[in-house]
PDB file of C-alpha atoms in Angstrom:
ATOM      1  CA  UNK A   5       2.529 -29.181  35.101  1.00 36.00           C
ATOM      2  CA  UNK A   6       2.902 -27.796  31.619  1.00 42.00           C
ATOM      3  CA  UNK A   7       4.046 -24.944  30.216  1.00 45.00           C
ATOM      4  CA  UNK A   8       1.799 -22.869  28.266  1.00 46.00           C
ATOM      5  CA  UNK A   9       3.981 -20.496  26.459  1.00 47.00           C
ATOM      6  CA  UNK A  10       6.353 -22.892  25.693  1.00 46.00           C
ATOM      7  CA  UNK A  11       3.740 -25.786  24.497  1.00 47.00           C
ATOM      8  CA  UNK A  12       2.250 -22.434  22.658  1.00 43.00           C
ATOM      9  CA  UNK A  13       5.326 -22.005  20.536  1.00 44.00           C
ATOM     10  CA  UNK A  14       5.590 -24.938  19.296  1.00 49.00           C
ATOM     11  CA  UNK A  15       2.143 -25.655  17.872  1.00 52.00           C
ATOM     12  CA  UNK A  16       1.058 -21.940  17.014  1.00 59.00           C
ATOM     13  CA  UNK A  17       2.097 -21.575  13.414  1.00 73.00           C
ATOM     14  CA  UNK A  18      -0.436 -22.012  11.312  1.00 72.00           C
ATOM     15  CA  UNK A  19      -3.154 -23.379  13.850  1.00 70.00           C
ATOM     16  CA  UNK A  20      -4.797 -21.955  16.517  1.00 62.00           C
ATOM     17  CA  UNK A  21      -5.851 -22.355  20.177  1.00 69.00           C
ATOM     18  CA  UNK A  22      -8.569 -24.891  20.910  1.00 65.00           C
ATOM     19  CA  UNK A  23      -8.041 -25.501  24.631  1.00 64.00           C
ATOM     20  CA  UNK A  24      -5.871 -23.862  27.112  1.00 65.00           C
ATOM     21  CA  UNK A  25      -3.334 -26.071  28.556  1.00 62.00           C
ATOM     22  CA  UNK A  26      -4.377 -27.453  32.333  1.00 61.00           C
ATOM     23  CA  UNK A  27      -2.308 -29.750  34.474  1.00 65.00           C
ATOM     24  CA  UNK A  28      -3.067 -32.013  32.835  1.00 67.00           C
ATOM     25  CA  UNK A  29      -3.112 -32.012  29.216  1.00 64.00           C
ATOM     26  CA  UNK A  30      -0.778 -30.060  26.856  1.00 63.00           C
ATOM     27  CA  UNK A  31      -3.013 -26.729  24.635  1.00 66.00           C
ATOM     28  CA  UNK A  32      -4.679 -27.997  22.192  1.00 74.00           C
ATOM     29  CA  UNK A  33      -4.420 -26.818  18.653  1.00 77.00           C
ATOM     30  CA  UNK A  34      -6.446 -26.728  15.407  1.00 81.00           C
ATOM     31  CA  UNK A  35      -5.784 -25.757  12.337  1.00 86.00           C
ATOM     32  CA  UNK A  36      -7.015 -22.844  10.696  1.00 85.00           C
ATOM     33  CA  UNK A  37      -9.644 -23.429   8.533  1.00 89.00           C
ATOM     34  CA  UNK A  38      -9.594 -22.104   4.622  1.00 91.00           C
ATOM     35  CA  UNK A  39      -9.778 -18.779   3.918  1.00 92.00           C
ATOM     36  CA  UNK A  40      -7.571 -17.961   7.566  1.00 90.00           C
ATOM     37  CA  UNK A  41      -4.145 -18.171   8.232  1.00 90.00           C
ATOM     38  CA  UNK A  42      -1.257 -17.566  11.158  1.00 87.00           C
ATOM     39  CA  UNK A  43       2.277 -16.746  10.457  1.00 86.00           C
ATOM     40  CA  UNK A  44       4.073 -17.148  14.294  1.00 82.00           C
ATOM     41  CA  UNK A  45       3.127 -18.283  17.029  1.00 79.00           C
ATOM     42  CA  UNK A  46       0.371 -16.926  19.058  1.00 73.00           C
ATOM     43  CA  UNK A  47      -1.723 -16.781  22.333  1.00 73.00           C
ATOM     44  CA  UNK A  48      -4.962 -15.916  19.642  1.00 74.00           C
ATOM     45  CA  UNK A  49      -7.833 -18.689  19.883  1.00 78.00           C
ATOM     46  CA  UNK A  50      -8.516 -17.399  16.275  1.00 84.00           C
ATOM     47  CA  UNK A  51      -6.824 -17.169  12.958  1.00 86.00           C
ATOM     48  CA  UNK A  52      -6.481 -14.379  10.967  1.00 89.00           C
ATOM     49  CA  UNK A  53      -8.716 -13.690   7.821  1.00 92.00           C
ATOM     50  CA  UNK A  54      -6.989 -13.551   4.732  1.00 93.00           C
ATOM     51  CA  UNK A  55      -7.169 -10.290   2.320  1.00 93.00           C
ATOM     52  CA  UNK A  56      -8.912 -10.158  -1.221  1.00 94.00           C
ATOM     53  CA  UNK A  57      -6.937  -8.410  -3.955  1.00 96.00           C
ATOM     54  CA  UNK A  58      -9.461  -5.683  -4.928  1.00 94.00           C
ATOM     55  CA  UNK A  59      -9.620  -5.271  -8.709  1.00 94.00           C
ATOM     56  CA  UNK A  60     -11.363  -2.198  -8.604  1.00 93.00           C
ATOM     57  CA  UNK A  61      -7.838  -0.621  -6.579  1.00 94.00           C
ATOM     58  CA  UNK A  62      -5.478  -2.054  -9.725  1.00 96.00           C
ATOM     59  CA  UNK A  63      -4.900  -5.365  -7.875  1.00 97.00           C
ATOM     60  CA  UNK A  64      -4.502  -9.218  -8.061  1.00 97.00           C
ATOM     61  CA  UNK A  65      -4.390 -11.994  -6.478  1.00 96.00           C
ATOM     62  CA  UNK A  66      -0.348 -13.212  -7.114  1.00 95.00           C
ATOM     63  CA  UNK A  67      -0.660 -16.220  -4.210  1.00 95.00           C
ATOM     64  CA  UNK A  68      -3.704 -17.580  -2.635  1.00 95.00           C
ATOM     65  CA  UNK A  69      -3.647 -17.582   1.407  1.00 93.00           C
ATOM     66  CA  UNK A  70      -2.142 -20.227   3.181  1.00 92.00           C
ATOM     67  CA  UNK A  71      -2.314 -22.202   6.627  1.00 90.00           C
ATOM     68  CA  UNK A  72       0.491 -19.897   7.512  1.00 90.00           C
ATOM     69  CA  UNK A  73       0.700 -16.891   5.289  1.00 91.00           C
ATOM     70  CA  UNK A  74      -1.758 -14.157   3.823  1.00 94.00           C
ATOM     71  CA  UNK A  75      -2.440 -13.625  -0.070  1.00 96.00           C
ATOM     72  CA  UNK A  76       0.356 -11.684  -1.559  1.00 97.00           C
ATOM     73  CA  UNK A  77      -1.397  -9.151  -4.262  1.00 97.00           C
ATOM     74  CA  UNK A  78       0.188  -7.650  -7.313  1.00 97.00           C
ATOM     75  CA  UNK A  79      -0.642  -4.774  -9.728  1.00 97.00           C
ATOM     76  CA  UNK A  80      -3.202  -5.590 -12.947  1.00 97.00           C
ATOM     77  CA  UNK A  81      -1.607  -4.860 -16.263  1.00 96.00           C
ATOM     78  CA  UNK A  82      -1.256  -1.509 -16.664  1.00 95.00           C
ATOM     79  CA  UNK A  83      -0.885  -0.476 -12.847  1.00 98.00           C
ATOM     80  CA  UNK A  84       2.239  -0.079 -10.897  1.00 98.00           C
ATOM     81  CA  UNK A  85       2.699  -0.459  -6.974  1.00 97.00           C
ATOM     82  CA  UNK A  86       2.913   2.565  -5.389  1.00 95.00           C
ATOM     83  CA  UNK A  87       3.035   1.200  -1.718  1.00 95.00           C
ATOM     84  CA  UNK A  88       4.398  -2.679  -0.957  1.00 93.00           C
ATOM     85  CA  UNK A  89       5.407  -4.656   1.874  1.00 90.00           C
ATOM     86  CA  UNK A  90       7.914  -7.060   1.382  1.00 86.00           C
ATOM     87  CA  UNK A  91       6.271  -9.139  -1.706  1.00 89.00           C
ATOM     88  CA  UNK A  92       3.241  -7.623  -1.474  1.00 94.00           C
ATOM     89  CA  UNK A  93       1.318  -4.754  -3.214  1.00 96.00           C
ATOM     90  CA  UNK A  94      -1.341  -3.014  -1.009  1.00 94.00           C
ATOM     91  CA  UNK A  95      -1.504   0.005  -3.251  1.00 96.00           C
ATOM     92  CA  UNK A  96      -1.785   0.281  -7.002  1.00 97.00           C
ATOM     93  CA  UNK A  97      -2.350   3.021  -9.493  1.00 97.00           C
ATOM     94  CA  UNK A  98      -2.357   3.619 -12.588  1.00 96.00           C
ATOM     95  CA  UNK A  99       0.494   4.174 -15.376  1.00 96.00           C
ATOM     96  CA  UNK A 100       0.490   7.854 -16.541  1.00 93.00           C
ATOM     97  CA  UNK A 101      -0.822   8.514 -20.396  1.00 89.00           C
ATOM     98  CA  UNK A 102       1.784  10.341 -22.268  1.00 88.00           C
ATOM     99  CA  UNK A 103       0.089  14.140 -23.358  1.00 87.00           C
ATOM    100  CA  UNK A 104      -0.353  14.967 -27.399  1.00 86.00           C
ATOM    101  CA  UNK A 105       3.158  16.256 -27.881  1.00 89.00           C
ATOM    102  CA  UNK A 106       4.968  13.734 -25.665  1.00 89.00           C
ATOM    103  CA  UNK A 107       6.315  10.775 -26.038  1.00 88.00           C
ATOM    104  CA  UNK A 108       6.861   7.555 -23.612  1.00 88.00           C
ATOM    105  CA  UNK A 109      10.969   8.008 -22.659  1.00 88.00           C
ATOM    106  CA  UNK A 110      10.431   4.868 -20.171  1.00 90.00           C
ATOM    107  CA  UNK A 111       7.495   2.253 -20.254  1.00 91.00           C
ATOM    108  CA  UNK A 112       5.990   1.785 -17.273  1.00 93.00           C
ATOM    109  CA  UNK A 113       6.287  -1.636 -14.786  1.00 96.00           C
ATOM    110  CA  UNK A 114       4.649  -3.506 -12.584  1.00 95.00           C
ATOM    111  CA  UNK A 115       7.124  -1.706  -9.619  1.00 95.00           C
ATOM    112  CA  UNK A 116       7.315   1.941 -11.399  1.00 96.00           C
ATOM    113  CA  UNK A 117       5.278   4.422 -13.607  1.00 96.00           C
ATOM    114  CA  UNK A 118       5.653   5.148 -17.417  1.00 93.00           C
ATOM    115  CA  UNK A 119       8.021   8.066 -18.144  1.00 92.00           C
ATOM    116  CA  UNK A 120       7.036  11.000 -20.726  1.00 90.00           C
ATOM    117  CA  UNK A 121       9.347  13.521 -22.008  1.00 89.00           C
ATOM    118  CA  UNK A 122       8.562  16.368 -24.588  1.00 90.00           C
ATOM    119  CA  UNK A 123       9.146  16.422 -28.419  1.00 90.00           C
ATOM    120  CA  UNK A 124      12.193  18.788 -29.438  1.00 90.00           C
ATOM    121  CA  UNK A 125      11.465  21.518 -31.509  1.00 90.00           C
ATOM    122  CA  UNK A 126      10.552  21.059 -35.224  1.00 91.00           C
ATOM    123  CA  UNK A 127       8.866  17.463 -34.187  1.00 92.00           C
ATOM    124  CA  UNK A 128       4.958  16.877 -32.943  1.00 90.00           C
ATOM    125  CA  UNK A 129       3.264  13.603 -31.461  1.00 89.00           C
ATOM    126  CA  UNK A 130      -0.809  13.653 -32.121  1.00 80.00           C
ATOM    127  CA  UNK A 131      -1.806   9.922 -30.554  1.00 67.00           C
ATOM    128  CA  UNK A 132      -1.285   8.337 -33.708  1.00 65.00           C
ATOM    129  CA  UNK A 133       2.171   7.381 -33.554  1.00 70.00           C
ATOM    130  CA  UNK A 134       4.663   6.576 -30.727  1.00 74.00           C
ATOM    131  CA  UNK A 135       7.405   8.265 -31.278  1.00 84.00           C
ATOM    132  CA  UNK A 136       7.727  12.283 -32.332  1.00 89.00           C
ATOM    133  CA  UNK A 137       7.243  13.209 -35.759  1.00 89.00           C
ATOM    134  CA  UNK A 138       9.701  15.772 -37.780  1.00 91.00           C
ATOM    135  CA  UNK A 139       6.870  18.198 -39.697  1.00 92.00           C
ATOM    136  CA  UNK A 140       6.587  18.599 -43.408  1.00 92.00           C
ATOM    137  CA  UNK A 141       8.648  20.880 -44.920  1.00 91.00           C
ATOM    138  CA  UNK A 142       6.243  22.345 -47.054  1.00 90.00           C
ATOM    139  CA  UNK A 143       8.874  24.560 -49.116  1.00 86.00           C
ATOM    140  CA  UNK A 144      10.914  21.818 -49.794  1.00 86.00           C
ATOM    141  CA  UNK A 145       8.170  19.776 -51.759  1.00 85.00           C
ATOM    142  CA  UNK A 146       6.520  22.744 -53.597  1.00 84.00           C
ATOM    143  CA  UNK A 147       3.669  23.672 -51.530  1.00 86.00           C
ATOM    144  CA  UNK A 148       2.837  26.414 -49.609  1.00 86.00           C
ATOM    145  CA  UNK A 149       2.513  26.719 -45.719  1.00 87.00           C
ATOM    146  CA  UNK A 150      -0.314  27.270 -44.657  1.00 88.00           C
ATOM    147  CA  UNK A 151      -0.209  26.722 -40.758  1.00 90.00           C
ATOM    148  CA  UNK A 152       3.453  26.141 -39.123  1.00 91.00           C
ATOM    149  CA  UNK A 153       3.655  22.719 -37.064  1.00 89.00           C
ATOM    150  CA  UNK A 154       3.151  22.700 -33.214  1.00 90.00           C
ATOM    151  CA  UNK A 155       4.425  19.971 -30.590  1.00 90.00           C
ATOM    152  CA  UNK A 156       0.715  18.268 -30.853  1.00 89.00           C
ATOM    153  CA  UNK A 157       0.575  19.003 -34.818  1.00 91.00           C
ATOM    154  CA  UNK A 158       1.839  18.790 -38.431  1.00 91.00           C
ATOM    155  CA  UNK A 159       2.836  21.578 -40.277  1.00 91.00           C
ATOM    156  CA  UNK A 160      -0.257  22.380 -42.753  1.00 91.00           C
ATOM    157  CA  UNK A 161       0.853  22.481 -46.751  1.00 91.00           C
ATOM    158  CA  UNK A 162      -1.628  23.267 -49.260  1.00 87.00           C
ATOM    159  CA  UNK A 163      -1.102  23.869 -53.298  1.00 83.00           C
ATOM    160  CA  UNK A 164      -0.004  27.107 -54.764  1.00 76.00           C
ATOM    161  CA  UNK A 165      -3.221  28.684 -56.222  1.00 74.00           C
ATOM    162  CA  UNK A 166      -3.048  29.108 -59.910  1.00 66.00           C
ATOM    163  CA  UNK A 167      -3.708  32.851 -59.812  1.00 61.00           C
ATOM    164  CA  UNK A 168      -0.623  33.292 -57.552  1.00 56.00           C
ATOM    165  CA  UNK A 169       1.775  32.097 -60.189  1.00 57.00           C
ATOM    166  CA  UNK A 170       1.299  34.596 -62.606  1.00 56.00           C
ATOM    167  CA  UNK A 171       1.902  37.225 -59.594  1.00 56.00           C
ATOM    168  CA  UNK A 172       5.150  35.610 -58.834  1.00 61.00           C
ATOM    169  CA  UNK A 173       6.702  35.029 -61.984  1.00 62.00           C
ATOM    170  CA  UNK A 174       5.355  38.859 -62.649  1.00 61.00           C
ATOM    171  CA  UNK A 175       7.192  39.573 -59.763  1.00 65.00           C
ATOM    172  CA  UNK A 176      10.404  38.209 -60.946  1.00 68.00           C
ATOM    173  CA  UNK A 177      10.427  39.565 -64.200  1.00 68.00           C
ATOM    174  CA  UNK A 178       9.669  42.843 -62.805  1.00 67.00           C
ATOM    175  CA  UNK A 179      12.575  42.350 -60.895  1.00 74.00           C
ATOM    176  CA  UNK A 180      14.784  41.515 -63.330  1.00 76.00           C
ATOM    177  CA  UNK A 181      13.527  44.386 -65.797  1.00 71.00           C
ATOM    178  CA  UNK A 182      14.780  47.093 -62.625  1.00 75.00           C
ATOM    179  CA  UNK A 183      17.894  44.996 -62.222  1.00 76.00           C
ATOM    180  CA  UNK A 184      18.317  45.112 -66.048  1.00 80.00           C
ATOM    181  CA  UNK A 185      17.616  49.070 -65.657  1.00 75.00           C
ATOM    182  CA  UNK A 186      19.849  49.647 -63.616  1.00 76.00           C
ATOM    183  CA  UNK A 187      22.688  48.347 -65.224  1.00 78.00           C
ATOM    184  CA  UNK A 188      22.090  49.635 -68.188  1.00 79.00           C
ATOM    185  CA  UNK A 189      22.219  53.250 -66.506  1.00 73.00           C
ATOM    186  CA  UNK A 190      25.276  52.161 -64.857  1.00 76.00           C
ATOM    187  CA  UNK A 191      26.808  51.173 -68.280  1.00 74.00           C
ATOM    188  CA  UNK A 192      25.859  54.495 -69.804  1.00 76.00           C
ATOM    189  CA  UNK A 193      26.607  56.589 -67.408  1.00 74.00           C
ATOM    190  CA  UNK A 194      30.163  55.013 -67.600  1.00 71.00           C
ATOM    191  CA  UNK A 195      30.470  55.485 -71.100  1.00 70.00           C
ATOM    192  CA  UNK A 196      29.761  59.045 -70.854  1.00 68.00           C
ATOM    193  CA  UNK A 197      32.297  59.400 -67.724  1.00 70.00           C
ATOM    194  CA  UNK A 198      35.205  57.788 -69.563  1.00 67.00           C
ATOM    195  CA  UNK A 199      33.896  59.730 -72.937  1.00 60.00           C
ATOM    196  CA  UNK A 200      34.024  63.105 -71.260  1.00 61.00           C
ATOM    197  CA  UNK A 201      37.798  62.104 -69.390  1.00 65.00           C
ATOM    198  CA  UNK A 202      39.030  61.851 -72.788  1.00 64.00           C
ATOM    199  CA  UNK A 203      37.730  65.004 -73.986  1.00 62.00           C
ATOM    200  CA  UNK A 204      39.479  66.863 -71.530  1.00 62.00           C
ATOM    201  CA  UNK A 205      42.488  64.997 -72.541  1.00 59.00           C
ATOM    202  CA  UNK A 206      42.851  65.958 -76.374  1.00 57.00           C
TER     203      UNK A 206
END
């Protein structure tokens, strides 16, 4: 008489049951066709089917289904796997965009998601470039500021109009003429204080 589970065990893997075992034959095994697979040993008459990597959920195909193991999926560029099993990916999503006015501290993987930190003060990122941008220093090359930089956006410069220069360099020498006052009063008024002292003197 044979033994079913033990005749099962050792013909299970990768196959499956065709014929029960009687008295007087052994079970009789297939295996599984393409497409279907078994990984242990089994009392199933039928093999499992094997998964599709769904591109639509971030995923590929990283090793087609065999006799005796499932396909093993892995994240499409630009996706990470947010849930795995052993080798396998069964959930993928997407890597994170950075925001205008961050910038990408860590790329992202196929096992984690990008990392974005925050440009420092006195720096902006717009989408154009990939790292944070010091703004222009309008001052420094002549021009006037005419809106101050954000974290998404350059400082705005624009030329001094022409009209304004006469009102500055009016405004200086009108300075200058009230410093110039000034100490010119001062002066007198010293010369009369030390011309008086020696009055009293004589």
């Amino acid at each position: 008489m044979f033994l079913r589970k033990n005749v099962l065990l050792l013909f299970q893997t990768g196959g499956w049951v065709y014929a029960d075992c009687t008295d007087f034959r052994s079970t009789l095994c297939k295996p599984c066709p393409d497409g279907t697979f078994m990984d242990h040993p089994t009392y199933h008459p039928v093999c499992y089917i094997s998964k599709s990597c769904d591109e639509g959920s971030g995923l590929k195909m990283k090793t087609s289904c065999t006799k005796v193991s499932d396909t093993v999926c892995e994240p499409l560029e630009g996706f990470y796997c947010s849930d795995s099993r052993k080798d396998d990916c069964v959930e993928a999503r997407k890597h994170r965009h950075c925001e205008p006015g961050e910038y990408i501290r860590e790329h992202g993987t196929s096992s984690t998601d990008t990392v974005c930190s925050t440009c420092s003060d006195g720096t902006f990122l717009d989408g154009t470039f990939t790292f944070c941008q010091k703004h222009k220093q309008c001052e420094s090359e002549g021009l006037l500021l005419l809106r101050a930089g954000t974290k998404t956006e350059d400082a705005q410069c624009g030329d001094i109009p022409s009209d304004w220069t006469g009102l500055i360099v009016g405004g200086v020498l009108g300075h200058l003429a009230v410093v110039l006052v000034a100490l010119t009063a001062w002066f007198c008024r010293e010369k009369i204080t030390s011309f008086l002292n020696r009055s009293k003197n004589l």
